[in-house]
Coordinates of C-alpha atoms in Angstrom, one line a residue:
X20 CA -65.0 29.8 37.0
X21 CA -64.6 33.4 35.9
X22 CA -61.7 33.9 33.5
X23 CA -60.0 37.6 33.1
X24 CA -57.4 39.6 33.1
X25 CA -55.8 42.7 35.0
X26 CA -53.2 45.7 34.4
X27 CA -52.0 48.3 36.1
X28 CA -51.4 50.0 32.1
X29 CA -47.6 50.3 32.5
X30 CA -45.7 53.0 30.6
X31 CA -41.9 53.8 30.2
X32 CA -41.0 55.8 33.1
X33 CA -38.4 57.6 31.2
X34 CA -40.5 58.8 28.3
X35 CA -39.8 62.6 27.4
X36 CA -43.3 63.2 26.9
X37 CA -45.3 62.2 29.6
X38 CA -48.7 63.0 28.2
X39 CA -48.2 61.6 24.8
X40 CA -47.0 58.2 26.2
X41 CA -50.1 58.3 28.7
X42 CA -52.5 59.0 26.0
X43 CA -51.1 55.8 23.9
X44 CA -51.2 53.4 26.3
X45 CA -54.5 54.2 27.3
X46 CA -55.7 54.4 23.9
X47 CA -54.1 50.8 23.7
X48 CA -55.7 49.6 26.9
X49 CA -59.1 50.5 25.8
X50 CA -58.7 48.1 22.7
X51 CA -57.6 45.7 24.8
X52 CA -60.6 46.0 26.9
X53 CA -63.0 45.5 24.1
X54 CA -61.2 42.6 22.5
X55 CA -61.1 41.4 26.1
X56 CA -65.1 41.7 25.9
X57 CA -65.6 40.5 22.4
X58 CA -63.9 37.1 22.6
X59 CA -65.8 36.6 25.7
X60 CA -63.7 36.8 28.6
X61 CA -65.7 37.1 32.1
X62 CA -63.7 40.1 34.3
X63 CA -61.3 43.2 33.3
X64 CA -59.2 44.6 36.8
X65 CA -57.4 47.7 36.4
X66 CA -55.0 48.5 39.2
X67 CA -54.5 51.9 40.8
X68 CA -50.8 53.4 41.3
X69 CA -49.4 56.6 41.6
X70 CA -46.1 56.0 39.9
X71 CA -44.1 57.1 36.7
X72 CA -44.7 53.5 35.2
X73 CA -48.3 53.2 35.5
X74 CA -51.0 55.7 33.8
X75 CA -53.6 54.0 36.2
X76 CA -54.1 56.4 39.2
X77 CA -57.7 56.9 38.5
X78 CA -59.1 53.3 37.5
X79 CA -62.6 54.5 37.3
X80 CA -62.1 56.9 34.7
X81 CA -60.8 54.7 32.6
X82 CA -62.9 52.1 33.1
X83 CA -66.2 54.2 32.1
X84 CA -64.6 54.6 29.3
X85 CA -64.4 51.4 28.5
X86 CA -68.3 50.9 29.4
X87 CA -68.9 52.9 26.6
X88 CA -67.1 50.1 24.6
X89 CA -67.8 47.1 25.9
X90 CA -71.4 45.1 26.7
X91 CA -70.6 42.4 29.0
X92 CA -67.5 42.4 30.3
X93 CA -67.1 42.8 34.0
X94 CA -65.1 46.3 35.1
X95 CA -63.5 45.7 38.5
X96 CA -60.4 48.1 40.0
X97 CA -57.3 45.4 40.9
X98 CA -57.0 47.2 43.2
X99 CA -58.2 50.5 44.7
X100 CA -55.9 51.6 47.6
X101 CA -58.5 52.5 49.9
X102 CA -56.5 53.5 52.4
X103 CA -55.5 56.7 51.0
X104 CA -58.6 57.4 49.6
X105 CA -62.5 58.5 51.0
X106 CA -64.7 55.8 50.5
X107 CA -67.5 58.2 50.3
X108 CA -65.6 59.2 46.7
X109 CA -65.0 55.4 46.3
X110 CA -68.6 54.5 46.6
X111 CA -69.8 57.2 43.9
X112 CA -67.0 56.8 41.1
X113 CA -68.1 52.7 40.8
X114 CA -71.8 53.5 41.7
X115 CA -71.3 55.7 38.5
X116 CA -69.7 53.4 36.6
X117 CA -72.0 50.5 37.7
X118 CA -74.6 52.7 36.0
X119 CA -72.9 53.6 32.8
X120 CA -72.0 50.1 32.4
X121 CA -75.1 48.6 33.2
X122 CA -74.7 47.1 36.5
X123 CA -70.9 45.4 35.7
X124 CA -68.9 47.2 37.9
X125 CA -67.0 46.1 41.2
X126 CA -64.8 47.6 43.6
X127 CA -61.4 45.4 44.2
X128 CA -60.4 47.0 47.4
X129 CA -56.4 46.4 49.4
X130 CA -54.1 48.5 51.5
X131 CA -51.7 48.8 48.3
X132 CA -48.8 47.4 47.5
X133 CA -46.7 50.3 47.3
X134 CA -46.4 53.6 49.7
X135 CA -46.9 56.6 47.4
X136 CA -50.3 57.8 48.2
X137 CA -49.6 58.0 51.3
X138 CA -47.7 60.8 51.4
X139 CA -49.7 61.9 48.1
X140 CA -52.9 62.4 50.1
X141 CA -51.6 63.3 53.5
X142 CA -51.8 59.9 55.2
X143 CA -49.5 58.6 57.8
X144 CA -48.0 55.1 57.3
X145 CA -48.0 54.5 61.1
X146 CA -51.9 53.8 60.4
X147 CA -51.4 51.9 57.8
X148 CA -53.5 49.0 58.5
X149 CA -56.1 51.4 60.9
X150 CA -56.8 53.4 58.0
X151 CA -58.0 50.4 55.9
X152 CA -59.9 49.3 58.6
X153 CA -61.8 52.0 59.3
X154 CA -62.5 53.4 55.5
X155 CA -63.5 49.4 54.8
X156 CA -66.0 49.4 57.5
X157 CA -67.2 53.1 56.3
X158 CA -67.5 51.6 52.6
X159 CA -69.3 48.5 54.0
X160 CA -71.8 51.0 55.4
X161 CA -72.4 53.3 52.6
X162 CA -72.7 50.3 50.6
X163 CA -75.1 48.9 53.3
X164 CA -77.8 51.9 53.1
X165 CA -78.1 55.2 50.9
X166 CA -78.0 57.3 54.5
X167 CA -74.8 56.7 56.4
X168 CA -74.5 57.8 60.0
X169 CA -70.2 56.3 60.9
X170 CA -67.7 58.0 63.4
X171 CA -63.9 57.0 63.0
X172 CA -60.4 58.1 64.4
X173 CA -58.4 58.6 61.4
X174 CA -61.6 60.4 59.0
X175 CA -64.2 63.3 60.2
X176 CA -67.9 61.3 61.4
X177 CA -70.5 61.4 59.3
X178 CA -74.2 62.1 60.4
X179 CA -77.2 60.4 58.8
X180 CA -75.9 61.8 55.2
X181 CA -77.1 60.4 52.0
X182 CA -74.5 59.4 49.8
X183 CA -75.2 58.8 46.1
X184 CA -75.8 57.7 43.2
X185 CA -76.8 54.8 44.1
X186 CA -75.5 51.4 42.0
X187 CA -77.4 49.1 39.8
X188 CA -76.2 46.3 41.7
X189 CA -77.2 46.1 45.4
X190 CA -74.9 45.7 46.9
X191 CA -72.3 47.0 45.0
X192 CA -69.7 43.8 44.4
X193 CA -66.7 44.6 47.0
X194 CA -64.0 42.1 46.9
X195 CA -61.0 42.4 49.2
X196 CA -57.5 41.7 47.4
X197 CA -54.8 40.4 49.7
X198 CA -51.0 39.4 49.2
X199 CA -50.5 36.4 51.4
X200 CA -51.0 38.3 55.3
X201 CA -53.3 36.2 57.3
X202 CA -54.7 38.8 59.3
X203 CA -56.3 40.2 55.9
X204 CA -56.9 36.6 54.8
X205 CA -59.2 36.3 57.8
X206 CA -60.6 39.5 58.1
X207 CA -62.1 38.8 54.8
X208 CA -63.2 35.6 56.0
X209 CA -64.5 37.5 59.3
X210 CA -66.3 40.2 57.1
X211 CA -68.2 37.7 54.3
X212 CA -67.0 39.5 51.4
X213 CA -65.3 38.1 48.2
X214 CA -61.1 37.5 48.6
X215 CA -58.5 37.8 45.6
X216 CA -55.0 36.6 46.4
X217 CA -52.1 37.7 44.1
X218 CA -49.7 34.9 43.9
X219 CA -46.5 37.1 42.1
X220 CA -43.4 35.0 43.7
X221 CA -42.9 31.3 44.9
X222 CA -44.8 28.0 44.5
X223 CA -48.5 28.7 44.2
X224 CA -49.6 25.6 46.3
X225 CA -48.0 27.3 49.5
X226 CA -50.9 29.1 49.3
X227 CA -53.4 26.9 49.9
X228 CA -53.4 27.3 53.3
X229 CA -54.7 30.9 53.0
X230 CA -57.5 29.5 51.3
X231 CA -58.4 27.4 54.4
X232 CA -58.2 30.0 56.4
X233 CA -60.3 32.1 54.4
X234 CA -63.2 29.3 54.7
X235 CA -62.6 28.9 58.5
X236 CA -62.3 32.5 59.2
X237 CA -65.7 32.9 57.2
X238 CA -67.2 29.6 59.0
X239 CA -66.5 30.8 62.0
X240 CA -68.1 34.5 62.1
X241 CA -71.5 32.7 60.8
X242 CA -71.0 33.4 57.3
X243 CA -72.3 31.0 54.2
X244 CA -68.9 29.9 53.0
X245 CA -70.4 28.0 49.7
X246 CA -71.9 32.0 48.8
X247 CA -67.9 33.7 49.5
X248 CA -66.1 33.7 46.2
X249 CA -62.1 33.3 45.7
X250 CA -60.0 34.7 43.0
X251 CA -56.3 34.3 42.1
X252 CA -54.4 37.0 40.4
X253 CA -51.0 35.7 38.6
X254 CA -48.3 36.7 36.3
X255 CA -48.6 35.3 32.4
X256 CA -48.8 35.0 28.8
X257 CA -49.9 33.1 25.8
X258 CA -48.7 32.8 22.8
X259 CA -49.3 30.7 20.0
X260 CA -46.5 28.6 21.1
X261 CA -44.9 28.0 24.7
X262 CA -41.6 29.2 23.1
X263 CA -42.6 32.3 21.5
X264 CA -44.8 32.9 25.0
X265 CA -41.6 33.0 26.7
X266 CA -39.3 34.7 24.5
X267 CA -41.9 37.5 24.1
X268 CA -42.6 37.9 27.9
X269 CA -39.8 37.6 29.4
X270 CA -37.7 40.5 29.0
X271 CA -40.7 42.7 29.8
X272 CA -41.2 41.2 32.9
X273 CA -38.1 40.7 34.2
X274 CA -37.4 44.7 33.6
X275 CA -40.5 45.6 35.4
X276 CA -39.4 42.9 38.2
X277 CA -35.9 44.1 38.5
X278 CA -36.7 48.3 38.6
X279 CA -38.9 47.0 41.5
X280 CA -36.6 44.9 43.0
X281 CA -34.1 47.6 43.4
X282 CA -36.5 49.5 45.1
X283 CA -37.5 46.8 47.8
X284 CA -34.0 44.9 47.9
X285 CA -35.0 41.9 45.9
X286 CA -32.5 39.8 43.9
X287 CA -32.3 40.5 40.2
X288 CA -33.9 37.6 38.2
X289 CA -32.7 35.9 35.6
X290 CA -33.7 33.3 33.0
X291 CA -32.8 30.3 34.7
X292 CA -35.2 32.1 37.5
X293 CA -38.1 32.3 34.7
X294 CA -38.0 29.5 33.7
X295 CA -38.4 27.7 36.9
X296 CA -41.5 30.3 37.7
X297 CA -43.1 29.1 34.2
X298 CA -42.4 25.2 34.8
X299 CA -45.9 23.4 36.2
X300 CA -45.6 24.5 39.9
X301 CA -44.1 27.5 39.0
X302 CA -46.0 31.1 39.7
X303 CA -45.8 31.8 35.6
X304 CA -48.9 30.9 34.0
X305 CA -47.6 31.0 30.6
X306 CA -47.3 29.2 27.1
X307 CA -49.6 28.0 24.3
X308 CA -53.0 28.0 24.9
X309 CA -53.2 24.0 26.3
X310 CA -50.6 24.5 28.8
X311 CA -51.9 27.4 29.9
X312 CA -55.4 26.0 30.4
X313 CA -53.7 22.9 31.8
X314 CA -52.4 24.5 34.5
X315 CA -55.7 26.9 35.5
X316 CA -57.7 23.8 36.1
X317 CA -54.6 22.0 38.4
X318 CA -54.7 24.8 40.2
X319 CA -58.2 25.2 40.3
X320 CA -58.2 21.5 42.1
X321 CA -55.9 22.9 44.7
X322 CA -57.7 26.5 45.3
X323 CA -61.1 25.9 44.6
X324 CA -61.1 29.2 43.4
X325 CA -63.8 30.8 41.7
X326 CA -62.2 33.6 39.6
X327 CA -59.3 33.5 37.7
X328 CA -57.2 36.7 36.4
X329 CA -54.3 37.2 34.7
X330 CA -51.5 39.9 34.1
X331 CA -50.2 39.9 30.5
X332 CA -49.9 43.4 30.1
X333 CA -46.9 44.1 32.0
X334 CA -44.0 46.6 30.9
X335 CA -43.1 47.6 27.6
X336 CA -45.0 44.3 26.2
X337 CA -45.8 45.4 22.5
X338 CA -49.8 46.2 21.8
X339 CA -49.5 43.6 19.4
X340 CA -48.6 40.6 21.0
X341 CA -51.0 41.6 24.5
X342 CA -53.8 41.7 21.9
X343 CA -53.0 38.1 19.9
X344 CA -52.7 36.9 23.6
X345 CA -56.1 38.1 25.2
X346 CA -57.2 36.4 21.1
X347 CA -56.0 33.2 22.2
X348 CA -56.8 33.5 25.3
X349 CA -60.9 33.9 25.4
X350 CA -61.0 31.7 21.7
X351 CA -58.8 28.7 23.0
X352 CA -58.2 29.1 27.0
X353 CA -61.2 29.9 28.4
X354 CA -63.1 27.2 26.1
X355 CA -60.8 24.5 27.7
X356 CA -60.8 25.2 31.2
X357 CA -64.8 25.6 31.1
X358 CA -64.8 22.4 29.1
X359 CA -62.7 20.6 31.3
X360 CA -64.1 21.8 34.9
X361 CA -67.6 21.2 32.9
X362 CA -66.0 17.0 32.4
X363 CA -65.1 17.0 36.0
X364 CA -68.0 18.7 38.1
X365 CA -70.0 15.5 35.6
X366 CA -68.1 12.6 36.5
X367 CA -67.9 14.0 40.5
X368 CA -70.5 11.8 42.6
X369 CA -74.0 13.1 43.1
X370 CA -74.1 15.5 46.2
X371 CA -70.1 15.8 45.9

């Protein structure tokens, strides 16, 4: 299983100076990248937003910069908002980083969680789910073939154009990241491609049945379900002790949870509320390095998923502490989750 982590590089929204508080988070994230790559975790995401608390609204940018910085680390988006994008653009910003990175980068696409591109780029929210279907299938065929002949409602046709460059990797890797709809869940399924599930709120094993219909959706189109990879993206720390895990991350995270709760109508949280969501069927992966690898292979079991990435650096979380955690995290929790799933996929039956 693939072992990562993901950010959307959140800054304070209320900082005076914008650009100087931009320019050090960045400058943060890109250490945090490279420490990412050095203790040898598999996959970076970086998620785009157009918001005051997030300095990620061009993912690709950033993440050629970190090419430059990094040797084997995987550079994905988590997620692009393709919707209110071109894919055409799409396509060449991670064919161009694909290149500068040496064939290690992959496109993370999803209708977005929140609204302002939309209005940003001139899109209507009454197509909100057309437009991702049509740029999706127009990505799918520039990623198909270097010349693209596609007509669409909601975007001008092209005819028999060449779009370029072209990507190291062909195809380019496209996962499609969903937040618990079923009709995306199966139209990933439908479509073959890669599916990453962000599991943010509730008990992660009412879930599962996405999973399921994932597989079936995929079985059913024709598709080679053992070749379709699954991903989950979650909430968490580590620390060098569960306490000092949750002390550190929990005021972060419940400010970043709150400011959007106010937005969409949510409940504040509360302690009592964290610590439920960091017990073992909690949504929290979080503690010392054991429990945390504890609980990626239970729900490994339960998923069967093949990718696994987490959010550490949420909010004002100090540089500090996001870097001893990514430490601990490729030195101690990735060796015991490969260990263990190594034990287990052993002692399974032959032709299991």
């Amino acid at each position: 299983m693939e072992l990562g982590l993901y950010t959307f590089a959140d800054v304070d929204p209320n900082a005076i100076d914008k650009g100087a508080e931009g320019r050090r988070r960045l400058a943060n994230l890109l250490e945090e990248i490279e420490l990412a790559d050095q203790v040898g975790l598999d996959v970076f995401g970086l998620g785009e937003h157009h918001r005051p608390d997030y300095a990620a609204s061009a993912p690709a940018v950033i993440l050629a910069a970190a090419a430059s910085r990094t040797s084997r680390i995987r550079l994905s988006s988590a997620v692009t908002v393709l919707s209110s994008d071109d894919p055409v653009r799409v396509f060449q910003q991670f064919s161009t980083l694909d290149l500068l990175s040496n064939g290690r980068a992959e496109i993370m696409a999803g209708r977005g969680s929140f609204i302002e591109s939309f209005p940003l780029f001139g899109q209507s929210l009454d197509d909100y789910d057309q437009l991702f279907s049509e740029k999706l299938d127009l990505l799918l065929a520039i990623r198909e073939g270097e010349k693209v002949t596609w007509s669409g409602k909601l975007r001008p046709p092209i005819d028999d154009r060449g779009v370029y460059p072209r990507p190291l990797q062909n195809p380019l890797p496209l996962w499609i990241a969903v937040g618990g709809t079923p009709q995306s869940v199966a139209r990933a399924g439908a479509l073959g491609l890669p599916m990453a599930l962000a599991i943010i709120g509730g008990e992660p094993r009412r879930f599962a049945p996405l999973f399921d219909l994932f597989r079936e959706a995929a079985r059913r189109a024709g598709r080679d379900v053992a070749k379709l990879k699954t991903s989950i993206n979650v909430h968490g720390f580590i620390a060098d002790t569960t306490e000092k895990a949750a002390d550190q991350f929990y005021g972060p995270q419940a400010e970043v949870m709150n400011r959007i709760g106010r937005e969409r109508g949510w409940g504040p949280t509360n302690r009592a509320h964290f610590d439920q969501a960091r017990s073992p069927t909690g949504n929290l992966f979080l503690g010392d390095p054991e429990t945390v690898a504890e609980k990626i292979v239970a729900h490994q079991k339960l998923f069967r998923n093949d990718r696994f990435l987490l959010q550490m650096a949420i909010g004002p979380m100090p540089h500090d502490q996001i870097m001893r955690g990514i430490e601990l995290y490729g030195t101690k929790v990735a060796p015991l989750v490969r260990e263990r799933l190594a034990e287990e996929r052993r002692s399974q039956p032959a032709g299991a």
